[in-house]
Amino acid sequence: MSRAFATVINQVRAQGLHGRVADYIPELAKADPDEFAIAATSVSGHTYQAGDSASRFTIQSISKAFTYALALQACGIDTVLRHVGVEPSGEAFNAISFDDRHRPANPLINAGAVVTTSLIPAATGDERFERIRAGLSEFAGRQLEADETVAASESATGDRNRALAMLARSHGMLGSTVDDAVEPYFRQCALLVDCSDLAVMGATLANHGENPITGQQVVSPTIAQQVLSLMSSCGMYDRSGQWLFEVGMPAKSGVGGGIVAVAPGEYGIGVYSPPLDEAGNSSRGVVALRTLAQEFGLHLFNHPDRPTSPIAGMVNDHSADTITLHLRGTIDFIAAEQVAYAAAEALHEAGRSMLLLDLADVTAITTVAGRLISDLCEDAGTARAWRVIVRDPARIMTS
Amino acid sequence: MSRAFATVINQVRAQGLHGRVADYIPELAKADPDEFAIAATSVSGHTYQAGDSASRFTIQSISKAFTYALALQACGIDTVLRHVGVEPSGEAFNAISFDDRHRPANPLINAGAVVTTSLIPAATGDERFERIRAGLSEFAGRQLEADETVAASESATGDRNRALAMLARSHGMLGSTVDDAVEPYFRQCALLVDCSDLAVMGATLANHGENPITGQQVVSPTIAQQVLSLMSSCGMYDRSGQWLFEVGMPAKSGVGGGIVAVAPGEYGIGVYSPPLDEAGNSSRGVVALRTLAQEFGLHLFNHPDRPTSPIAGMVNDHSADTITLHLRGTIDFIAAEQVAYAAAEALHEAGRSMLLLDLADVTAITTVAGRLISDLCEDAGTARAWRVIVRDPARIMTS
Amino acid sequence: MSRAFATVINQVRAQGLHGRVADYIPELAKADPDEFAIAATSVSGHTYQAGDSASRFTIQSISKAFTYALALQACGIDTVLRHVGVEPSGEAFNAISFDDRHRPANPLINAGAVVTTSLIPAATGDERFERIRAGLSEFAGRQLEADETVAASESATGDRNRALAMLARSHGMLGSTVDDAVEPYFRQCALLVDCSDLAVMGATLANHGENPITGQQVVSPTIAQQVLSLMSSCGMYDRSGQWLFEVGMPAKSGVGGGIVAVAPGEYGIGVYSPPLDEAGNSSRGVVALRTLAQEFGLHLFNHPDRPTSPIAGMVNDHSADTITLHLRGTIDFIAAEQVAYAAAEALHEAGRSMLLLDLADVTAITTVAGRLISDLCEDAGTARAWRVIVRDPARIMTS
Amino acid sequence: MSRAFATVINQVRAQGLHGRVADYIPELAKADPDEFAIAATSVSGHTYQAGDSASRFTIQSISKAFTYALALQACGIDTVLRHVGVEPSGEAFNAISFDDRHRPANPLINAGAVVTTSLIPAATGDERFERIRAGLSEFAGRQLEADETVAASESATGDRNRALAMLARSHGMLGSTVDDAVEPYFRQCALLVDCSDLAVMGATLANHGENPITGQQVVSPTIAQQVLSLMSSCGMYDRSGQWLFEVGMPAKSGVGGGIVAVAPGEYGIGVYSPPLDEAGNSSRGVVALRTLAQEFGLHLFNHPDRPTSPIAGMVNDHSADTITLHLRGTIDFIAAEQVAYAAAEALHEAGRSMLLLDLADVTAITTVAGRLISDLCEDAGTARAWRVIVRDPARIMTS
């Protein structure tokens, strides 16, 4: 995989993309525009990387998605939704975008991000930052530290964010004073990461909230699912719809040149290249991820064909008046349905009254497929005068 | 499954939800507010239904997603993207929402839908409608007909849509005259469907554009993927973000009381209940789909655990200096990675120089997983001095 | 005065102002950018002019103010205000600007202008244009004719105005079909005028709605006052506030290069110079009017000092037990107040019981001043035991 | 006049207008809804009043117009215009309304008012307030004091204004820190006035910036003219256009129930009645001023007729070869023109070569009229071979 990443890096470099390194504060302007790195971490905990993967940069807006996860974990979904929405705003990241309930449109625009930060329970701004730093470190699987020079510079030029915080506060949406929201926010944005950190952070979301390296359950599976939903609809600001259309992965970018993208259930990807396009996303990062998505079929709605049956074999046992179906692989709704229809047909043709479903070779089963199989068992008992027995040595049906 | 739907219908009915049947034209006001139906069609072509599943109603805005598919098929993505965007607008369905390239924000708001209709190649409005009717009929797997009384009534009160069309035309975004866009649009919205039609239409998108009942490839797999992306980001108007957050299925609603939702790769769902909530979505339909999503784990980002290994068995064959790994189920990136690591370990431990991967029990393999296995084969030959042979009787690697 | 205009023309020419002749239709692009003319017509009917005063050009948006006057005359203020507001929109001339009552913000943006045209009672679009042409001709004091080539070209590229008309219609704000509004609107904008025509049209508004050349009462004094109010708040689009601030005259500009400005009660001014500034106003025209306003003290709120008394003389007549005050000039509130205080003091000092106010040399008296004098008469009779007699040979008190 | 005001108070009371006393802070909610007062002060320094004219209330937004005058006086027009525009925004008073140069739209919306306050030169917020208090006291002719309880309450609930200030600051538009702008702003709004204070403040604007009671020149005539222009276009928020249309006087209202209106060159009016209409203007105040405007002809564009000539008499003196014209009253452009034409005709008919214009009875002469008479003198000498002599005992031509 590392080799594939190296290939993509070379391909994308060759396209000679233009972009501007962020320079609204002098510290960001110092970034080396030539640096370029890609890393991925799988939910099994393996990491693949290529390029300048040791380079560190400030996490910037990427932090918004993870602080939102922390806020959900700390306050619960109801409280969080009372203070910030989950709707794409169709507007730029620094827009003054409040909905008819006076909530910032979503946590990934600045107004919503500052509100989200303010919801992290803490007595002071410093304590709030410390909690966020600790939480994001759990996502990354190592202790992250802020570049305090960057944070100070952001603070020095951060009046617009203060204004957004104050507007939110005037609507009763801020969980703290303005300073105790924006100062930890500036520092959260200044946390230093490298490309692999982003990959691990994404992998933690991909892995139901459990960090695949440390094994720590950082946030609940439900929260991981919610954050991925949010990144899908709002992650790339006013290009979110186009991103979902073309690339099809939940993602979040930062003005430091980083992008995190997630293949849910599989892996997280981190990309780093400082020059930004007009929308403020890493120019090379966007193209690299689009290329990876196309080449590797990563789009959410790119589903593999089903060339073979979920039924590995059938045994018709006269003596036991039983049909046995050996199932295999992942049993989703369609596989379960194939099983159900095949079973009915087999029982009917063979005149048997007992069905044994052997799940020994099944690798996974979706909720809805489990339900369909349960229905089948129940139907059999009542409506059809069969009996169905499930052999499930790995207790896969109840997992 | 039908039973589960019946249960959900009863549960949702019991909640006594309020809502108003659309009454902006008299024909819609005649709908029976008590009618309620759910249907699902799997990509295998099986249909499950409960409730008033024979009731017909006008498809209304649900048509927008399918006409967009037809436009992509007829004109190509570049032409279509020049005329209408794919970005959620954060605004109501009838908003005057044009982006900085003068495109309607997306094809699922009225402005974008009228533009999309206008792009269907035809010499006249009637011919345009006929092509759309034919195309949507292919999605549904039966000949759909418009309720011309409804269409006439929409036309009689449709000045706002005419204005949106004229605005689009003034920006050079309309593919026809105003009348030749809005009249077929009104008739497309008046096509009569029942709940199962919606399920089949959704299943066609779920099934890579191939109608699972008729077997017809209605649109290309890429287009099906694009339309699902669009439904994910923009399908429920200014509640699209919340819908993706809570329900997590690509969906599209219509003011006639219908909603279509899709589990990509698995099935389409149709729901029908005329009373609408404030956002113009079927009140009961929204709750029914949210209930189904929670109960059956249908959220896009709800992934099953992986309780068992993709490796069904290993054979260490001295005589042939070979390790054989019998793989099973769906091989995605993670499964492929498990295989790769297991193979390396087994070869190393056993001191063998040949690896046989037996894919006979594999049901599917994702692109990225195939790539990983190819890499493994290649690496083996070059870097590691092994040989790898793949046994793939169902030609699953090349499908 | 003509000489002063010639001087201003030379001064402004010397400033080398840049601007672009309107070229959205080819006919307008043919205008000679060097042409420059200024004309003024007083309410006494005298006209002063300098520069290329014989050049004709299309009236364009200047027509909006006068058609609004015709609509008020034909339909009454209540009907007109139900269909179009009188509030500056803060937006560009072609903005989609409707208020919360679904009215276009005002009659001087395109949306409001088309609605205003549609309110002119007529069975057909041609009849409507003919009524407008006749009405604007009465303002100008000669038969105006449209440049039908320009009108046709406007119509050919006029889809945005059609869309605005259709939006208005969808809100029930249009008084006709779209075509029967926009076609006469395009022709009204194409009426050919010269600079003196604009001066006479403005003078008619300045002269309480009576054309000072023909003596015809074109619209009522109240309507003239209303149109001047509208021109003051909305006449120069999104620069109206700045115009009132700097220049201080009710005005309206057109993309053909004309501007009409009014000194209420005194005269109308017409300026013509085709190159436009970014706001779409004649570059030289704006500067010429600003110069004239400064040099001649034309700003609405530039009031002359009051160096002398309104009391030309006082006669203390023993025999008649009377004080006579000879008043002079325009008696406004302040003058009347001076008279009242002087009278009280004189009667008191002289011990007289009768006051004769001689108005023979009074040139005008404002309503509020008349009221103050009436009060004085009445007070005298009741509270103060004087008598007051007014000598008013010109019946100026009752005019 | 006081009697007329008393009559209007009774008439308006009888209309039983509804309205709500402002209650967003408890102090304002204590206002007595029955109180009602009208006062006027003429530029001669006389005051007329009726109703509860001794009642004091907080000046609120009315202060914005006068602080703007102070800012113009202190910083000059160029600096002020770089920080805040003069364009009506078409939006509510607390809108987030910044133009494309990042300026608040105008000084009479909150954003612009806070910016204006911040421009008053001062080292601290307290000093800033003290300067404003002193300046507004000069307008009122007595020492005004703030209700510090109201100011504290405004400050406690003033986060939205802080946010607007911070937004302005983030655009470089604020002349101070946020606190040093908003705190003096809250106190400026809490200055206690009565109805007569408003009348005197308005009269100072009416009187070219000179307080007619104290004789102090508070601001320059140009600034008074600019502030009146601003009040005309933006004084009544999103009803400014309608106000100019219907009432036609520069005005500014405050949420405390006060309104100041100005008849330029004549007098200022103050009205007080706490219950507010939906737009936040005093319900009774609006109707009272509309009534006064209609009854007394106060609309800016309501000009008196000219029933008599500016020429009081003509003497044809054979011996001196001279025509003498005795002029009278206010000589505006039209009067001057009448004189010019009459002179030419008389000289021609009588064959005289000398014209004497006697201005002894002229009360005022406008700039443009003076120019016309100068032209006449000059023309006479050069083009026409006459001589013109002006007798101007009061030096009215040079004032």
mmCIF file of C-alpha atoms in Angstrom, chain D residues 150-320:
data_model
loop_
_atom_site.group_PDB
_atom_site.id
_atom_site.type_symbol
_atom_site.label_atom_id
_atom_site.label_comp_id
_atom_site.label_asym_id
_atom_site.label_seq_id
_atom_site.Cartn_x
_atom_site.Cartn_y
_atom_site.Cartn_z
ATOM 1 C CA VAL D 150 -30.355 51.414 32.205
ATOM 2 C CA ALA D 151 -26.805 51.519 30.856
ATOM 3 C CA ALA D 152 -25.764 48.685 33.162
ATOM 4 C CA SER D 153 -28.740 46.624 32.131
ATOM 5 C CA GLU D 154 -28.029 47.242 28.443
ATOM 6 C CA SER D 155 -24.454 46.208 29.039
ATOM 7 C CA ALA D 156 -25.528 43.047 30.832
ATOM 8 C CA THR D 157 -27.649 41.964 27.862
ATOM 9 C CA GLY D 158 -25.572 43.570 25.141
ATOM 10 C CA ASP D 159 -23.672 40.615 23.716
ATOM 11 C CA ARG D 160 -25.096 41.066 20.266
ATOM 12 C CA ASN D 161 -23.764 44.599 20.121
ATOM 13 C CA ARG D 162 -20.416 43.335 21.390
ATOM 14 C CA ALA D 163 -20.457 40.781 18.584
ATOM 15 C CA LEU D 164 -21.229 43.463 16.009
ATOM 16 C CA ALA D 165 -18.391 45.552 17.423
ATOM 17 C CA MET D 166 -16.041 42.588 17.291
ATOM 18 C CA LEU D 167 -17.013 41.872 13.679
ATOM 19 C CA ALA D 168 -16.348 45.498 12.823
ATOM 20 C CA ARG D 169 -13.039 45.277 14.656
ATOM 21 C CA SER D 170 -12.101 42.122 12.743
ATOM 22 C CA HIS D 171 -12.552 44.173 9.563
ATOM 23 C CA GLY D 172 -10.423 47.004 10.895
ATOM 24 C CA MET D 173 -13.448 49.299 11.192
ATOM 25 C CA LEU D 174 -13.461 49.874 14.945
ATOM 26 C CA GLY D 175 -11.608 52.848 16.341
ATOM 27 C CA SER D 176 -11.058 51.311 19.775
ATOM 28 C CA THR D 177 -11.321 48.071 21.710
ATOM 29 C CA VAL D 178 -14.733 46.441 21.809
ATOM 30 C CA ASP D 179 -15.355 47.477 25.408
ATOM 31 C CA ASP D 180 -14.250 51.053 24.820
ATOM 32 C CA ALA D 181 -16.833 51.219 22.009
ATOM 33 C CA VAL D 182 -19.828 49.375 23.440
ATOM 34 C CA GLU D 183 -19.710 50.675 26.997
ATOM 35 C CA PRO D 184 -19.838 54.349 26.003
ATOM 36 C CA TYR D 185 -22.431 53.342 23.420
ATOM 37 C CA PHE D 186 -24.665 51.784 26.071
ATOM 38 C CA ARG D 187 -24.315 54.912 28.209
ATOM 39 C CA GLN D 188 -24.927 57.259 25.292
ATOM 40 C CA CYS D 189 -28.177 55.398 24.633
ATOM 41 C CA ALA D 190 -29.113 55.793 28.302
ATOM 42 C CA LEU D 191 -28.892 59.592 28.317
ATOM 43 C CA LEU D 192 -32.081 61.016 29.830
ATOM 44 C CA VAL D 193 -34.004 63.549 27.782
ATOM 45 C CA ASP D 194 -37.459 65.016 27.664
ATOM 46 C CA CYS D 195 -39.474 65.955 24.654
ATOM 47 C CA SER D 196 -38.239 69.537 24.593
ATOM 48 C CA ASP D 197 -34.640 68.364 24.648
ATOM 49 C CA LEU D 198 -35.348 66.443 21.466
ATOM 50 C CA ALA D 199 -36.993 69.496 19.958
ATOM 51 C CA VAL D 200 -33.948 71.645 20.721
ATOM 52 C CA MET D 201 -31.571 68.978 19.415
ATOM 53 C CA GLY D 202 -33.589 68.808 16.196
ATOM 54 C CA ALA D 203 -33.735 72.591 16.000
ATOM 55 C CA THR D 204 -29.948 72.712 16.222
ATOM 56 C CA LEU D 205 -29.770 70.570 13.096
ATOM 57 C CA ALA D 206 -32.516 72.687 11.500
ATOM 58 C CA ASN D 207 -30.519 75.831 12.349
ATOM 59 C CA HIS D 208 -27.302 74.899 10.476
ATOM 60 C CA GLY D 209 -25.774 73.313 13.552
ATOM 61 C CA GLU D 210 -26.263 76.327 15.795
ATOM 62 C CA ASN D 211 -28.253 75.735 18.951
ATOM 63 C CA PRO D 212 -31.056 78.331 18.730
ATOM 64 C CA ILE D 213 -31.365 78.563 22.525
ATOM 65 C CA THR D 214 -27.737 78.873 23.529
ATOM 66 C CA GLY D 215 -26.442 80.300 20.286
ATOM 67 C CA GLN D 216 -23.587 77.804 20.320
ATOM 68 C CA GLN D 217 -22.395 76.482 16.962
ATOM 69 C CA VAL D 218 -22.358 72.792 17.948
ATOM 70 C CA VAL D 219 -21.384 71.398 14.560
ATOM 71 C CA SER D 220 -20.712 73.008 11.194
ATOM 72 C CA PRO D 221 -23.538 73.783 8.755
ATOM 73 C CA THR D 222 -22.161 71.137 6.411
ATOM 74 C CA ILE D 223 -22.336 68.487 9.105
ATOM 75 C CA ALA D 224 -25.881 69.466 10.018
ATOM 76 C CA GLN D 225 -26.805 69.082 6.348
ATOM 77 C CA GLN D 226 -25.103 65.666 6.197
ATOM 78 C CA VAL D 227 -26.830 64.389 9.312
ATOM 79 C CA LEU D 228 -30.201 65.525 7.987
ATOM 80 C CA SER D 229 -29.469 63.691 4.727
ATOM 81 C CA LEU D 230 -28.655 60.546 6.660
ATOM 82 C CA MET D 231 -31.789 60.798 8.775
ATOM 83 C CA SER D 232 -33.811 61.197 5.570
ATOM 84 C CA SER D 233 -32.497 58.013 3.985
ATOM 85 C CA CYS D 234 -31.900 55.764 7.015
ATOM 86 C CA GLY D 235 -33.568 57.289 10.043
ATOM 87 C CA MET D 236 -36.493 54.929 10.456
ATOM 88 C CA TYR D 237 -34.658 51.638 9.793
ATOM 89 C CA ASP D 238 -36.417 49.384 7.300
ATOM 90 C CA ARG D 239 -39.331 51.839 7.070
ATOM 91 C CA SER D 240 -37.193 54.799 6.053
ATOM 92 C CA GLY D 241 -38.437 54.808 2.463
ATOM 93 C CA GLN D 242 -42.045 54.715 3.536
ATOM 94 C CA TRP D 243 -41.453 57.465 6.098
ATOM 95 C CA LEU D 244 -39.906 59.767 3.515
ATOM 96 C CA PHE D 245 -42.787 58.925 1.180
ATOM 97 C CA GLU D 246 -45.549 59.599 3.693
ATOM 98 C CA VAL D 247 -44.166 62.044 6.238
ATOM 99 C CA GLY D 248 -41.244 63.569 4.404
ATOM 100 C CA MET D 249 -39.147 64.848 7.321
ATOM 101 C CA PRO D 250 -35.666 63.755 8.397
ATOM 102 C CA ALA D 251 -36.275 61.828 11.622
ATOM 103 C CA LYS D 252 -34.827 59.320 14.071
ATOM 104 C CA SER D 253 -36.604 57.158 16.595
ATOM 105 C CA GLY D 254 -35.509 55.409 19.765
ATOM 106 C CA VAL D 255 -36.813 52.369 21.561
ATOM 107 C CA GLY D 256 -37.444 54.495 24.626
ATOM 108 C CA GLY D 257 -40.438 55.956 22.803
ATOM 109 C CA GLY D 258 -38.919 59.169 21.518
ATOM 110 C CA ILE D 259 -38.754 60.483 17.971
ATOM 111 C CA VAL D 260 -36.976 63.578 16.745
ATOM 112 C CA ALA D 261 -38.027 65.107 13.422
ATOM 113 C CA VAL D 262 -36.677 68.166 11.670
ATOM 114 C CA ALA D 263 -38.076 70.822 9.353
ATOM 115 C CA PRO D 264 -34.748 72.062 7.999
ATOM 116 C CA GLY D 265 -34.349 75.811 8.341
ATOM 117 C CA GLU D 266 -37.414 76.019 10.539
ATOM 118 C CA TYR D 267 -37.678 73.861 13.665
ATOM 119 C CA GLY D 268 -37.128 70.569 15.416
ATOM 120 C CA ILE D 269 -39.925 68.417 16.803
ATOM 121 C CA GLY D 270 -39.733 65.943 19.674
ATOM 122 C CA VAL D 271 -42.427 63.344 20.319
ATOM 123 C CA TYR D 272 -42.634 60.921 23.217
ATOM 124 C CA SER D 273 -44.923 57.936 23.746
ATOM 125 C CA PRO D 274 -43.469 54.626 24.958
ATOM 126 C CA PRO D 275 -45.547 51.902 23.228
ATOM 127 C CA LEU D 276 -43.778 50.763 20.054
ATOM 128 C CA ASP D 277 -45.043 49.379 16.766
ATOM 129 C CA GLU D 278 -43.575 46.276 15.117
ATOM 130 C CA ALA D 279 -40.771 48.274 13.565
ATOM 131 C CA GLY D 280 -39.734 49.526 16.994
ATOM 132 C CA ASN D 281 -40.963 53.088 16.465
ATOM 133 C CA SER D 282 -43.305 54.833 18.895
ATOM 134 C CA SER D 283 -46.806 53.919 17.651
ATOM 135 C CA ARG D 284 -48.415 57.177 18.642
ATOM 136 C CA GLY D 285 -45.313 59.148 17.743
ATOM 137 C CA VAL D 286 -45.428 57.942 14.153
ATOM 138 C CA VAL D 287 -49.098 58.787 13.771
ATOM 139 C CA ALA D 288 -48.708 62.142 15.493
ATOM 140 C CA LEU D 289 -45.907 63.165 13.138
ATOM 141 C CA ARG D 290 -47.786 61.901 10.091
ATOM 142 C CA THR D 291 -50.800 63.910 11.208
ATOM 143 C CA LEU D 292 -48.739 67.033 11.814
ATOM 144 C CA ALA D 293 -47.016 66.640 8.459
ATOM 145 C CA GLN D 294 -50.314 66.369 6.615
ATOM 146 C CA GLU D 295 -52.098 69.071 8.527
ATOM 147 C CA PHE D 296 -49.276 71.590 8.467
ATOM 148 C CA GLY D 297 -47.796 70.723 5.121
ATOM 149 C CA LEU D 298 -44.442 69.734 6.574
ATOM 150 C CA HIS D 299 -43.405 67.255 3.885
ATOM 151 C CA LEU D 300 -40.042 68.238 2.397
ATOM 152 C CA PHE D 301 -41.556 68.325 -1.071
ATOM 153 C CA ASN D 302 -44.661 70.238 -0.151
ATOM 154 C CA HIS D 303 -43.873 73.637 -1.596
ATOM 155 C CA PRO D 304 -46.137 76.650 -1.347
ATOM 156 C CA ASP D 305 -47.602 78.116 -4.456
ATOM 157 C CA ARG D 306 -46.287 81.440 -5.693
ATOM 158 C CA PRO D 307 -49.367 83.619 -5.891
ATOM 159 C CA THR D 308 -47.530 86.910 -6.153
ATOM 160 C CA SER D 309 -44.541 88.324 -7.926
ATOM 161 C CA PRO D 310 -41.124 88.940 -6.366
ATOM 162 C CA ILE D 311 -41.335 92.355 -7.955
ATOM 163 C CA ALA D 312 -43.105 94.719 -5.580
ATOM 164 C CA GLY D 313 -42.962 97.596 -7.934
ATOM 165 C CA MET D 314 -41.290 99.125 -10.993
ATOM 166 C CA VAL D 315 -40.295 102.731 -11.533
ATOM 167 C CA ASN D 316 -39.473 104.033 -14.974
ATOM 168 C CA ASP D 317 -37.299 107.129 -14.475
ATOM 169 C CA HIS D 318 -36.837 109.156 -17.647
ATOM 170 C CA SER D 319 -34.388 111.547 -16.152
ATOM 171 C CA ALA D 320 -31.997 108.904 -14.948
#
